[in-house]
Coordinates of C-alpha atoms in Angstrom, one line a residue:
M24 CA 206.7 -35.5 -99.8
A25 CA 206.5 -32.4 -101.6
T26 CA 207.7 -28.9 -103.0
I27 CA 204.9 -26.3 -101.9
E28 CA 204.4 -23.4 -104.1
C29 CA 204.3 -20.4 -102.3
S30 CA 204.0 -17.0 -104.6
P31 CA 201.0 -14.9 -103.4
K32 CA 198.7 -13.9 -106.4
K33 CA 197.4 -10.7 -104.6
T34 CA 198.7 -8.1 -102.3
F35 CA 196.9 -7.5 -99.1
A36 CA 197.0 -4.2 -97.3
L37 CA 196.9 -3.5 -93.8
K38 CA 193.2 -2.8 -92.1
D39 CA 193.3 -0.6 -89.7
T40 CA 190.4 0.0 -86.6
Q41 CA 189.3 1.9 -84.7
H42 CA 188.1 -0.8 -82.4
P43 CA 189.4 -4.3 -81.7
E44 CA 188.3 -7.6 -83.9
L45 CA 187.6 -9.8 -81.0
F46 CA 185.6 -12.6 -82.9
R47 CA 182.9 -12.7 -80.9
D48 CA 181.1 -15.0 -83.0
M49 CA 183.8 -17.8 -82.1
F50 CA 184.5 -16.0 -78.5
S51 CA 181.9 -15.3 -76.8
Y52 CA 183.9 -15.4 -73.6
T53 CA 180.8 -16.8 -71.6
H54 CA 180.7 -19.5 -73.3
V55 CA 182.9 -22.5 -75.1
P56 CA 184.8 -21.4 -77.9
K57 CA 182.8 -21.9 -81.0
L58 CA 184.1 -23.6 -84.7
V59 CA 183.5 -22.1 -87.6
R60 CA 183.3 -24.1 -91.0
E61 CA 184.4 -23.1 -94.4
N62 CA 182.9 -24.3 -97.2
R63 CA 186.2 -25.8 -98.7
L64 CA 188.6 -28.7 -97.8
I65 CA 192.5 -28.2 -98.0
S66 CA 194.6 -31.2 -99.4
M67 CA 197.2 -32.5 -97.0
N68 CA 200.8 -31.2 -98.6
V69 CA 203.7 -32.4 -96.4
P70 CA 206.8 -30.3 -97.5
Q71 CA 210.1 -32.1 -98.5
D72 CA 212.0 -31.6 -95.2
I73 CA 210.0 -31.6 -92.2
W74 CA 212.0 -31.4 -88.5
I75 CA 211.2 -30.0 -84.8
T76 CA 212.7 -26.9 -82.9
D77 CA 212.9 -27.0 -78.8
T78 CA 211.5 -23.9 -76.5
T79 CA 212.6 -26.4 -73.5
F80 CA 214.8 -23.5 -71.7
R81 CA 212.5 -20.8 -73.0
D82 CA 208.8 -21.3 -72.9
G83 CA 209.4 -24.2 -70.8
Q84 CA 210.9 -22.5 -68.0
Q85 CA 208.0 -20.2 -67.9
S86 CA 205.8 -23.1 -66.1
R87 CA 208.3 -24.4 -63.2
P88 CA 210.8 -23.2 -61.3
P89 CA 214.4 -22.2 -63.7
Y90 CA 217.3 -24.6 -64.3
T91 CA 220.4 -24.1 -63.1
A92 CA 223.4 -23.6 -65.5
K93 CA 224.2 -27.2 -65.1
Q94 CA 220.9 -28.4 -65.6
I95 CA 220.7 -26.8 -68.9
V96 CA 223.6 -28.5 -70.4
E97 CA 222.8 -31.6 -69.3
I98 CA 219.3 -31.5 -70.7
Y99 CA 220.8 -29.7 -73.9
D100 CA 222.9 -33.2 -74.0
F101 CA 219.7 -35.1 -74.4
L102 CA 218.3 -33.1 -77.0
H103 CA 221.4 -33.4 -79.1
R104 CA 221.3 -37.5 -78.7
L105 CA 217.2 -37.1 -79.5
S106 CA 218.3 -34.8 -82.7
G107 CA 220.3 -37.5 -84.2
P108 CA 223.1 -36.3 -86.6
K109 CA 220.5 -34.8 -89.2
G110 CA 219.2 -32.4 -86.9
V111 CA 215.6 -33.9 -86.3
I112 CA 215.7 -30.9 -83.5
R113 CA 217.2 -28.2 -86.0
Q114 CA 217.2 -25.3 -83.2
S115 CA 216.7 -24.8 -79.2
E116 CA 215.9 -21.4 -77.7
F117 CA 217.6 -19.6 -74.8
F118 CA 216.9 -16.2 -72.9
L119 CA 219.7 -13.8 -72.9
Y120 CA 218.9 -11.6 -70.0
S121 CA 220.0 -12.8 -67.0
T122 CA 223.6 -13.4 -66.0
K123 CA 222.7 -17.4 -65.6
D124 CA 220.6 -16.9 -69.0
K125 CA 224.3 -16.2 -70.7
E126 CA 226.3 -18.9 -68.8
A127 CA 224.0 -21.4 -69.9
V128 CA 224.2 -19.8 -73.5
R129 CA 227.9 -20.2 -73.1
L130 CA 228.3 -23.4 -71.9
C131 CA 225.9 -25.0 -74.6
L132 CA 227.8 -23.7 -77.3
E133 CA 231.1 -24.7 -75.9
R134 CA 229.8 -28.3 -76.4
G135 CA 230.2 -27.9 -80.3
Y136 CA 227.2 -29.6 -81.5
R137 CA 225.7 -28.6 -84.9
Y138 CA 222.3 -29.6 -83.4
P139 CA 220.4 -28.2 -82.3
E140 CA 221.7 -24.8 -83.0
V141 CA 221.3 -22.3 -79.9
T142 CA 218.9 -19.5 -80.8
G143 CA 218.3 -16.5 -78.6
W144 CA 214.6 -15.1 -77.8
I145 CA 214.0 -11.2 -77.4
R146 CA 211.4 -8.4 -76.9
A147 CA 210.7 -6.3 -79.9
N148 CA 213.1 -3.8 -79.0
K149 CA 216.3 -2.7 -81.0
K150 CA 218.3 -2.3 -77.7
D151 CA 218.2 -6.4 -77.3
F152 CA 220.1 -7.0 -80.3
S153 CA 223.1 -6.2 -78.6
L154 CA 222.4 -9.8 -76.7
V155 CA 222.3 -11.8 -79.5
K156 CA 225.7 -10.4 -80.8
D157 CA 227.1 -10.3 -78.0
M158 CA 226.5 -14.0 -77.4
G159 CA 227.4 -14.9 -81.4
L160 CA 223.9 -15.8 -82.3
K161 CA 223.0 -16.3 -85.9
E162 CA 218.8 -15.9 -84.9
T163 CA 216.6 -14.6 -82.5
G164 CA 212.7 -14.9 -82.0
I165 CA 210.9 -11.7 -81.8
L166 CA 208.0 -11.0 -79.9
T167 CA 205.4 -9.7 -82.9
S168 CA 202.2 -10.2 -81.3
C169 CA 199.3 -10.2 -84.0
S170 CA 195.6 -10.4 -82.7
D171 CA 193.8 -7.5 -81.6
Y172 CA 193.5 -9.1 -78.1
H173 CA 197.4 -8.2 -77.8
I174 CA 197.7 -5.2 -80.1
F175 CA 194.5 -3.5 -78.4
L176 CA 194.4 -5.0 -75.1
K177 CA 197.7 -5.8 -74.1
L178 CA 200.3 -3.4 -75.9
G179 CA 197.7 -0.2 -75.9
K180 CA 198.5 0.1 -79.8
T181 CA 196.8 0.4 -83.4
R182 CA 197.4 -2.0 -85.8
K183 CA 199.1 0.3 -88.0
E184 CA 201.4 1.5 -84.9
A185 CA 202.2 -2.2 -84.0
F186 CA 202.7 -2.9 -87.7
H187 CA 205.1 -0.5 -88.3
A188 CA 206.8 -1.0 -85.1
Y189 CA 207.6 -4.8 -86.0
L190 CA 208.6 -3.9 -89.8
D191 CA 210.8 -1.7 -87.9
V192 CA 212.7 -4.0 -85.7
V193 CA 212.9 -7.2 -88.3
A194 CA 214.9 -4.2 -90.4
H195 CA 217.3 -3.6 -87.8
A196 CA 218.1 -7.4 -87.3
L197 CA 218.3 -7.8 -91.1
E198 CA 220.6 -4.8 -90.8
Q199 CA 222.5 -7.0 -88.4
G200 CA 222.8 -9.8 -90.7
I201 CA 220.5 -11.8 -87.8
V202 CA 218.1 -14.2 -89.2
P203 CA 214.5 -12.7 -87.3
R204 CA 212.1 -15.6 -86.1
C205 CA 208.9 -13.7 -85.8
H206 CA 206.5 -14.8 -83.3
L207 CA 203.5 -14.2 -84.4
E208 CA 201.7 -14.1 -80.8
D209 CA 197.8 -15.4 -80.4
I210 CA 197.4 -16.3 -84.1
T211 CA 194.4 -18.0 -83.6
R212 CA 192.4 -15.2 -82.8
A213 CA 194.0 -12.7 -85.2
D214 CA 192.3 -10.8 -88.5
F215 CA 194.3 -13.1 -90.9
Y216 CA 193.5 -10.5 -93.9
G217 CA 193.4 -7.4 -91.8
F218 CA 196.9 -7.6 -90.2
V219 CA 198.7 -11.0 -90.4
I220 CA 198.9 -11.7 -94.5
P221 CA 199.7 -8.2 -94.8
F222 CA 202.6 -7.9 -92.1
V223 CA 203.5 -11.6 -93.5
Q224 CA 204.0 -9.8 -97.1
K225 CA 205.7 -7.2 -95.7
L226 CA 208.3 -9.6 -94.2
M227 CA 208.8 -11.5 -97.1
Q228 CA 209.6 -8.4 -99.0
L229 CA 212.4 -7.2 -96.3
S230 CA 213.4 -10.7 -96.5
E231 CA 214.1 -11.0 -100.1
A232 CA 215.5 -7.6 -100.1
A233 CA 218.2 -8.9 -97.4
R234 CA 218.9 -11.8 -98.8
I235 CA 218.2 -13.2 -95.4
P236 CA 215.1 -15.8 -94.4
V237 CA 212.6 -14.2 -92.2
K238 CA 211.0 -16.8 -90.3
I239 CA 207.1 -17.2 -89.0
R240 CA 206.2 -19.1 -85.9
A241 CA 202.6 -19.3 -85.8
C242 CA 201.9 -19.3 -82.0
D243 CA 198.5 -20.9 -81.1
T244 CA 198.9 -19.1 -77.6
L245 CA 195.7 -20.2 -76.1
G246 CA 195.4 -23.8 -77.6
Y247 CA 192.1 -22.5 -79.7
G248 CA 193.7 -23.9 -82.9
V249 CA 192.1 -27.1 -84.5
P250 CA 193.5 -29.8 -86.8
F251 CA 190.5 -30.5 -88.8
P252 CA 190.1 -29.3 -92.4
G253 CA 186.9 -27.4 -93.0
I254 CA 187.2 -25.5 -90.1
A255 CA 187.4 -21.6 -90.8
L256 CA 190.1 -19.0 -89.9
P257 CA 191.6 -17.9 -87.7
R258 CA 191.4 -21.5 -86.0
G259 CA 191.5 -24.4 -88.5
V260 CA 195.2 -25.2 -88.9
P261 CA 194.9 -26.5 -92.4
E262 CA 193.6 -22.9 -93.3
I263 CA 196.2 -21.1 -91.1
F264 CA 199.4 -22.9 -93.1
H265 CA 197.1 -22.5 -96.5
A266 CA 197.0 -18.8 -95.8
L267 CA 200.4 -18.0 -94.9
I268 CA 202.0 -19.8 -97.8
H269 CA 199.5 -19.2 -100.7
D270 CA 198.6 -15.7 -99.5
G271 CA 201.3 -14.5 -97.6
G272 CA 204.5 -15.8 -99.6
V273 CA 205.7 -17.8 -97.0
P274 CA 208.0 -20.7 -97.9
S275 CA 207.3 -23.9 -95.9
E276 CA 211.0 -24.0 -94.4
Q277 CA 210.4 -20.9 -92.8
L278 CA 207.1 -21.7 -91.5
E279 CA 207.0 -23.0 -87.7
W280 CA 204.0 -24.0 -85.7
H281 CA 204.0 -23.1 -81.3
G282 CA 201.0 -24.4 -80.0
H283 CA 199.4 -24.9 -76.4
N284 CA 197.4 -27.5 -74.9
D285 CA 194.5 -25.8 -73.3
F286 CA 192.1 -27.9 -75.2
H287 CA 193.9 -31.3 -75.3
K288 CA 195.0 -30.8 -79.1
V289 CA 198.7 -29.5 -78.5
L290 CA 200.2 -33.0 -80.1
V291 CA 197.6 -33.5 -83.0
N292 CA 197.7 -29.7 -84.3
G293 CA 201.5 -29.8 -84.3
T294 CA 201.3 -32.7 -86.5
A295 CA 198.7 -31.3 -88.7
A296 CA 201.0 -28.2 -89.2
W297 CA 203.4 -30.7 -90.4
M298 CA 200.9 -32.0 -92.5
Y299 CA 199.4 -28.8 -94.1
G300 CA 202.5 -27.4 -95.4
C301 CA 205.0 -26.2 -92.2
S302 CA 208.4 -27.3 -92.1
S303 CA 208.9 -26.9 -88.2
V304 CA 207.0 -27.7 -85.1
N305 CA 208.6 -26.4 -82.0
G306 CA 208.0 -28.1 -78.8
A307 CA 209.4 -28.6 -74.9
L308 CA 210.8 -31.9 -73.2
L309 CA 207.9 -33.1 -71.5
G310 CA 205.4 -30.6 -72.9
F311 CA 206.9 -28.3 -70.4
G312 CA 205.4 -24.4 -70.9
E313 CA 203.0 -22.0 -70.0
R314 CA 200.0 -22.8 -68.4
T315 CA 199.1 -26.6 -69.9
G316 CA 202.1 -26.5 -71.5
N317 CA 204.0 -27.2 -75.3
T318 CA 204.0 -29.8 -77.6
P319 CA 205.9 -32.9 -76.1
I320 CA 208.9 -33.2 -77.9
E321 CA 209.3 -36.9 -77.4
A322 CA 205.6 -37.3 -79.0
L323 CA 206.7 -35.3 -81.9
L324 CA 209.8 -37.1 -82.3
I325 CA 207.5 -40.6 -82.6
D326 CA 205.0 -38.8 -85.4
Y327 CA 208.4 -37.4 -87.1
M328 CA 209.3 -41.0 -87.7
S329 CA 205.4 -42.1 -88.5
I330 CA 205.8 -39.4 -91.1
S331 CA 209.0 -39.6 -92.7
G332 CA 208.9 -43.3 -92.4
E333 CA 212.9 -43.1 -91.1
Q334 CA 214.5 -43.1 -87.6
E335 CA 217.5 -40.3 -88.9
G336 CA 219.8 -41.8 -86.2
I337 CA 217.6 -40.6 -83.3
D338 CA 218.7 -42.3 -80.1
T339 CA 215.1 -42.9 -78.8
T340 CA 216.3 -44.2 -76.0
A341 CA 217.4 -41.0 -74.9
I342 CA 213.8 -40.6 -74.5
T343 CA 213.9 -42.8 -71.7
D344 CA 216.9 -41.5 -69.6
M345 CA 215.8 -38.0 -70.0
A346 CA 212.5 -38.9 -68.0
E347 CA 214.5 -40.6 -65.5
Y348 CA 216.6 -37.3 -65.6
F349 CA 213.8 -35.1 -64.7
Q350 CA 212.4 -37.1 -61.8
R351 CA 215.9 -38.1 -60.6
E352 CA 217.6 -34.8 -60.5
L353 CA 214.6 -32.4 -60.7
D354 CA 212.0 -34.4 -58.8
Y355 CA 209.6 -34.2 -61.2
V356 CA 207.0 -36.4 -60.8
I357 CA 205.5 -38.1 -64.2
P358 CA 202.2 -39.4 -64.1
H359 CA 202.7 -43.2 -64.5
N360 CA 199.9 -43.4 -67.4
Y361 CA 202.0 -40.4 -69.2
P362 CA 202.9 -42.1 -72.5
L363 CA 206.2 -43.0 -74.0
V364 CA 207.6 -42.3 -70.7
G365 CA 205.3 -42.9 -67.7
R366 CA 206.0 -45.7 -65.0
E367 CA 203.1 -47.9 -66.7
F368 CA 202.6 -46.6 -70.1
N369 CA 203.5 -50.1 -71.6
S370 CA 201.9 -52.0 -68.7
T371 CA 198.0 -52.9 -68.4
S372 CA 196.1 -53.8 -65.3
A373 CA 193.4 -55.8 -67.5
G374 CA 193.6 -59.4 -66.1
I375 CA 192.3 -60.6 -69.9
H376 CA 195.3 -58.2 -71.0
A377 CA 197.6 -59.6 -69.0
D378 CA 197.2 -63.1 -70.2
G379 CA 197.7 -61.8 -73.8
M380 CA 200.9 -60.0 -72.7
M381 CA 202.1 -63.2 -71.4
K382 CA 201.8 -65.2 -74.4
N383 CA 203.0 -62.6 -76.9
E384 CA 203.9 -59.0 -75.9
E385 CA 203.1 -57.4 -79.5
I386 CA 199.4 -58.0 -78.5
Y387 CA 199.1 -55.2 -76.8
N388 CA 202.2 -53.1 -77.0
I389 CA 202.6 -49.9 -79.4
F390 CA 205.5 -51.1 -80.5
D391 CA 209.0 -52.9 -79.3
T392 CA 209.0 -50.5 -76.4
T393 CA 212.8 -52.4 -75.1
T394 CA 214.7 -52.0 -78.2
L395 CA 213.2 -48.2 -79.0
L396 CA 213.1 -46.9 -75.5
N397 CA 214.7 -49.1 -73.8
R398 CA 211.7 -49.7 -71.7
P399 CA 210.6 -53.7 -71.1
M400 CA 206.8 -54.0 -70.8
G401 CA 205.7 -53.6 -67.1
I402 CA 205.5 -56.7 -64.9
I403 CA 201.6 -57.8 -64.6
I404 CA 201.4 -59.4 -61.4
T405 CA 199.1 -62.2 -60.9
D406 CA 198.8 -65.6 -59.3
K407 CA 201.2 -66.9 -62.2
S408 CA 203.6 -64.3 -61.5
G409 CA 205.6 -66.0 -58.8
I410 CA 208.3 -64.5 -56.5
A411 CA 210.2 -64.2 -59.6
G412 CA 207.5 -61.8 -61.3
I413 CA 207.2 -59.6 -58.1
A414 CA 210.9 -59.0 -57.4
Q415 CA 211.1 -58.3 -61.1
W416 CA 207.8 -55.6 -60.5
V417 CA 210.0 -54.3 -57.4
N418 CA 213.2 -53.6 -59.0
S419 CA 211.7 -52.3 -61.9
H420 CA 209.3 -50.0 -60.2
L421 CA 211.8 -48.6 -57.8
G422 CA 214.7 -48.2 -60.3
L423 CA 217.1 -50.7 -58.4
H424 CA 220.2 -52.0 -60.5
G425 CA 223.3 -54.2 -60.1
D426 CA 223.9 -54.9 -56.4
Q427 CA 220.9 -53.1 -55.2
K428 CA 218.2 -55.1 -56.5
V429 CA 215.9 -57.4 -54.8
D430 CA 217.0 -61.0 -54.6
K431 CA 214.1 -63.2 -55.4
R432 CA 215.1 -64.8 -52.0
H433 CA 214.1 -62.1 -49.9
P434 CA 211.7 -62.8 -47.3
G435 CA 209.9 -59.9 -47.9
L436 CA 209.2 -60.6 -51.6
V437 CA 207.9 -64.2 -49.8
K438 CA 205.5 -62.6 -47.8
I439 CA 204.0 -60.6 -50.6
N440 CA 203.4 -63.7 -52.9
I441 CA 201.5 -65.4 -50.1
W442 CA 199.4 -62.2 -50.1
V443 CA 198.7 -62.4 -53.6
Q444 CA 198.2 -65.8 -53.8
D445 CA 195.7 -65.3 -51.1
Q446 CA 193.8 -62.9 -53.2
Y447 CA 193.0 -65.2 -55.8
T448 CA 191.9 -67.9 -53.4
Q449 CA 189.3 -65.6 -52.3
G450 CA 188.2 -65.3 -55.8
R451 CA 190.0 -62.3 -57.5
T452 CA 189.8 -61.9 -61.1
T453 CA 191.8 -59.0 -62.1
S454 CA 195.6 -58.3 -61.7
I455 CA 197.2 -56.5 -58.8
S456 CA 197.4 -52.9 -59.3
S457 CA 200.7 -51.0 -58.7
E458 CA 199.2 -49.1 -55.7
E459 CA 198.9 -52.2 -53.9
L460 CA 201.9 -54.1 -54.5
L461 CA 203.8 -50.3 -53.6
E462 CA 202.1 -50.8 -50.3
K463 CA 202.6 -54.1 -49.7
T464 CA 206.3 -53.4 -50.6
K465 CA 206.4 -50.5 -47.9
K466 CA 205.8 -52.9 -45.6
Y467 CA 207.6 -55.9 -46.3
L468 CA 210.6 -54.5 -47.8
P469 CA 210.7 -50.8 -46.3
G470 CA 214.6 -50.7 -46.6
Y471 CA 214.4 -50.4 -50.2
I472 CA 211.5 -47.4 -49.9
E473 CA 212.9 -43.6 -49.9
S474 CA 211.6 -42.4 -46.4
D475 CA 209.8 -38.9 -45.9
L476 CA 213.0 -37.8 -44.6
D477 CA 215.5 -38.9 -47.4
R478 CA 212.7 -37.0 -49.8
L479 CA 212.9 -33.7 -47.7
K480 CA 216.9 -34.1 -47.8
N481 CA 217.0 -34.4 -51.0
K482 CA 214.6 -31.8 -52.0
A483 CA 216.5 -29.2 -49.5
S484 CA 219.7 -30.1 -51.5
D485 CA 218.3 -29.3 -54.8
V486 CA 217.3 -26.0 -53.8
A487 CA 220.2 -24.9 -51.9
L488 CA 222.7 -26.5 -55.1
H489 CA 219.9 -24.1 -57.1
I490 CA 220.7 -21.0 -55.2
V491 CA 224.4 -21.2 -55.1
E492 CA 225.0 -22.3 -58.5
D493 CA 223.1 -19.2 -59.4
I494 CA 224.9 -16.8 -57.3
V495 CA 228.4 -18.0 -58.4
Q496 CA 227.6 -16.9 -61.9
R497 CA 226.8 -13.3 -61.0
D498 CA 229.7 -10.8 -62.0
E499 CA 229.9 -9.4 -58.0
I500 CA 231.1 -13.1 -57.1
R501 CA 233.4 -13.7 -59.8
S502 CA 235.4 -10.7 -59.5
M503 CA 236.8 -11.8 -56.0
D504 CA 236.7 -7.9 -54.8
H505 CA 235.4 -9.2 -51.3
I506 CA 233.4 -5.7 -50.5
R507 CA 231.4 -6.4 -54.2
Q508 CA 231.0 -10.3 -52.7
E509 CA 229.9 -8.9 -49.6
A510 CA 227.6 -6.7 -50.4
L511 CA 225.7 -9.1 -53.0
M512 CA 226.0 -11.8 -50.1
E513 CA 223.8 -9.3 -48.0
E514 CA 221.2 -9.4 -50.6
L515 CA 221.1 -12.9 -50.6
L516 CA 220.3 -13.3 -47.0
V517 CA 217.4 -11.4 -47.3
E518 CA 216.0 -13.2 -50.1
D519 CA 216.9 -16.6 -48.6
P520 CA 216.7 -16.2 -45.2
F521 CA 217.2 -20.1 -44.3
I522 CA 221.1 -19.3 -45.2
Q523 CA 222.8 -19.2 -41.6
F524 CA 226.3 -18.6 -42.9
A525 CA 227.6 -17.4 -46.0
Y526 CA 231.6 -16.6 -47.3
I527 CA 233.9 -16.9 -49.8
V528 CA 237.7 -18.5 -49.9
D529 CA 240.1 -18.1 -52.7
A530 CA 241.8 -20.7 -54.6
T531 CA 244.2 -21.4 -51.6
G532 CA 241.8 -21.9 -49.1
T533 CA 242.0 -18.6 -47.2
K534 CA 238.7 -16.8 -46.3
I535 CA 238.6 -13.7 -48.1
T536 CA 235.3 -12.5 -46.8
R537 CA 233.3 -11.8 -43.6
N538 CA 230.8 -14.3 -42.4
I539 CA 227.6 -12.7 -44.0
T540 CA 224.7 -14.1 -41.3
E541 CA 221.9 -12.6 -39.2
E542 CA 222.4 -9.6 -37.6
K543 CA 222.1 -11.6 -33.9
Y544 CA 225.3 -13.5 -35.1
K545 CA 226.9 -10.7 -36.0
E546 CA 228.9 -9.4 -33.5
K547 CA 230.2 -12.7 -32.2
F548 CA 230.7 -14.5 -35.5
E549 CA 230.9 -12.4 -38.4
T550 CA 234.8 -11.7 -38.6
S551 CA 235.4 -15.5 -37.3
G552 CA 237.9 -17.3 -39.4
L553 CA 238.5 -14.3 -41.8
G554 CA 242.4 -14.7 -42.8
D555 CA 242.4 -18.5 -42.1
N556 CA 242.8 -21.3 -44.1
F557 CA 240.2 -24.1 -44.8
S558 CA 241.7 -26.0 -47.7
D559 CA 241.5 -29.1 -45.4
R560 CA 237.9 -28.8 -45.6
P561 CA 235.1 -31.5 -47.8
W562 CA 233.4 -28.3 -48.7
F563 CA 236.7 -27.0 -50.2
I564 CA 238.5 -29.7 -51.6
N565 CA 235.6 -31.4 -53.3
P566 CA 234.6 -28.4 -55.7
L567 CA 238.1 -27.6 -56.5
E568 CA 238.8 -31.1 -57.5
T569 CA 235.8 -31.8 -59.2
G570 CA 234.8 -28.1 -60.5
K571 CA 231.1 -28.8 -59.2
S572 CA 229.0 -28.2 -56.2
F573 CA 229.3 -30.1 -53.2
V574 CA 226.7 -30.8 -50.4
S575 CA 227.8 -32.1 -47.2
D576 CA 225.9 -34.4 -44.9
F577 CA 223.5 -33.2 -42.2
Y578 CA 225.2 -31.9 -39.3
T579 CA 224.2 -30.2 -36.0
S580 CA 225.6 -26.6 -36.0
K581 CA 228.1 -25.8 -32.7
I582 CA 226.5 -22.6 -32.8
T583 CA 222.9 -22.2 -33.8
S584 CA 222.1 -26.0 -32.1
V585 CA 220.2 -26.4 -35.5
L586 CA 220.1 -29.1 -38.0
C587 CA 222.2 -27.6 -41.0
I588 CA 223.7 -28.9 -44.6
T589 CA 226.7 -27.0 -46.3
V590 CA 226.6 -26.3 -49.8
A591 CA 229.8 -24.7 -51.7
A592 CA 230.4 -23.9 -55.4
P593 CA 233.1 -23.1 -57.3
I594 CA 233.9 -19.7 -58.4
K595 CA 235.0 -19.6 -62.0
S596 CA 236.9 -16.7 -63.8
A597 CA 235.8 -16.0 -67.5
A598 CA 238.4 -18.3 -68.7
G599 CA 236.5 -21.1 -66.8
E600 CA 239.7 -21.2 -64.1
I601 CA 238.1 -21.9 -60.5
V602 CA 239.7 -18.7 -58.4
G603 CA 237.6 -19.8 -55.1
V604 CA 234.8 -21.4 -53.6
F605 CA 231.3 -19.8 -52.4
G606 CA 229.8 -21.9 -49.3
A607 CA 226.7 -21.2 -47.2
D608 CA 225.5 -23.1 -44.4
I609 CA 221.7 -23.5 -44.4
N610 CA 219.4 -24.3 -41.6
F611 CA 217.2 -27.2 -42.9
Q612 CA 214.6 -26.6 -40.9
V613 CA 213.6 -23.0 -42.1
L614 CA 214.4 -24.3 -45.7
V615 CA 212.1 -27.3 -45.2
R616 CA 209.1 -25.0 -44.1
A617 CA 209.9 -22.3 -47.2
E618 CA 209.5 -25.2 -49.3

């Protein structure tokens, strides 16, 4: 890895135009975008230091239901494990606008981790810097869209107007002592020498004067970038970083790549960014992100180790633990063949491959997945597997551990094995597929399979918990002012009609609010229990003792005669002291229909 010279030899002036440059030779819109070739080849030049940054909680949240503050902290813990002591995942960016966003940042900062550093993301608006300062962050991303598609067609500005507006905001950040990270949105459709390079040169002048690094994030917003040398600007990743370094004057350590997967090139483009002079590549866990997603961080880690030749103390088994968390806690279904974390990524269904794997797994395994990922090779079931092999397959695929495991003497396994043997007696030559085995498992081992009702229950619980954990972060609820609390709960009932009753008790278990409920129940039940003590109820005791949210078993409501669950979450003061408990009775049937 080398030190890269970044002194620009020429100053480029902004080229203001009356009409947007839309590069119709490349982007006709009615055809697949075309590649334009350049008549030169740029040499690879990997920076001395390369690393990863994370956008799981920013761009990653724009493609899925928002995480709760609790979930964000738990995922942040995985990022810390994956980062290692040297900070391979150096930073993670956060929204700063909602109460929940701020609570998540506060909780992550309380972890005290050096890596990944918590950074912000704001609009190009001076007022938003107060959010960064209030949270005590040293760096923030700033949206500075650079293509004429965005400047003219989205913002309704001229290049000159956007140019000076962006510079003004960056100058304000530097005055505040905050490191600005300029997100050059849609760079792969931008006029490089008419806007991007003049803008970047001005940013480097501001950076030098303030003696604060101004970072440049090259954002491939629609995944138009390509990793091949010889492809012209604005789409060629090698050309992009050659221009930013040699003409823009940006040091490698102040450059970052943010890609999207619209054309299946998100990982290889990120790796190419490293190979052609960019120190930092931005990604998200499991590739979450707007539309087709961001660069998967777990894949970037593997490529990082390939390039550096070092593991740098990275806990690679956290990749598996992280994926299991997303499936278990967030009900996210990972495709079975998804690289590194899919249920069958290191298995094969080809009979001839299965035979080779049984002789020596290195023949068909990408690396020692048992050691590096805590993922032994998948069990391939054939007529040679026997009951022990089938038992191992069932326990592995159903995630059964310890006492939960199916014993190989189970009569259901015997029946599955008889079916397998019959298949090969009848002339079968391929291995048994996972779909076939799962079907037989459901038939012969029904007690080990999660039912549709179980899945509905888990889903309902997740939704309900998400609601209560969000509301207890609101200032109105934390105020313990029953008037403010009741007003907010009335709003909540309108948004979430599956809430049958909502109420709050103080730290002694005394109910301090009315029951917030539907109009038809108000006359009879609105003031029921007001002033009474509920300190003997599980929904009060559990949050008070654990500091965590609580979900009850299912029960039939005595009031409405419908199937319900009660969810509750502790209300905490600014100092973290539990000052009350928020509870809600959920109409299960209405909730499931809403979902």
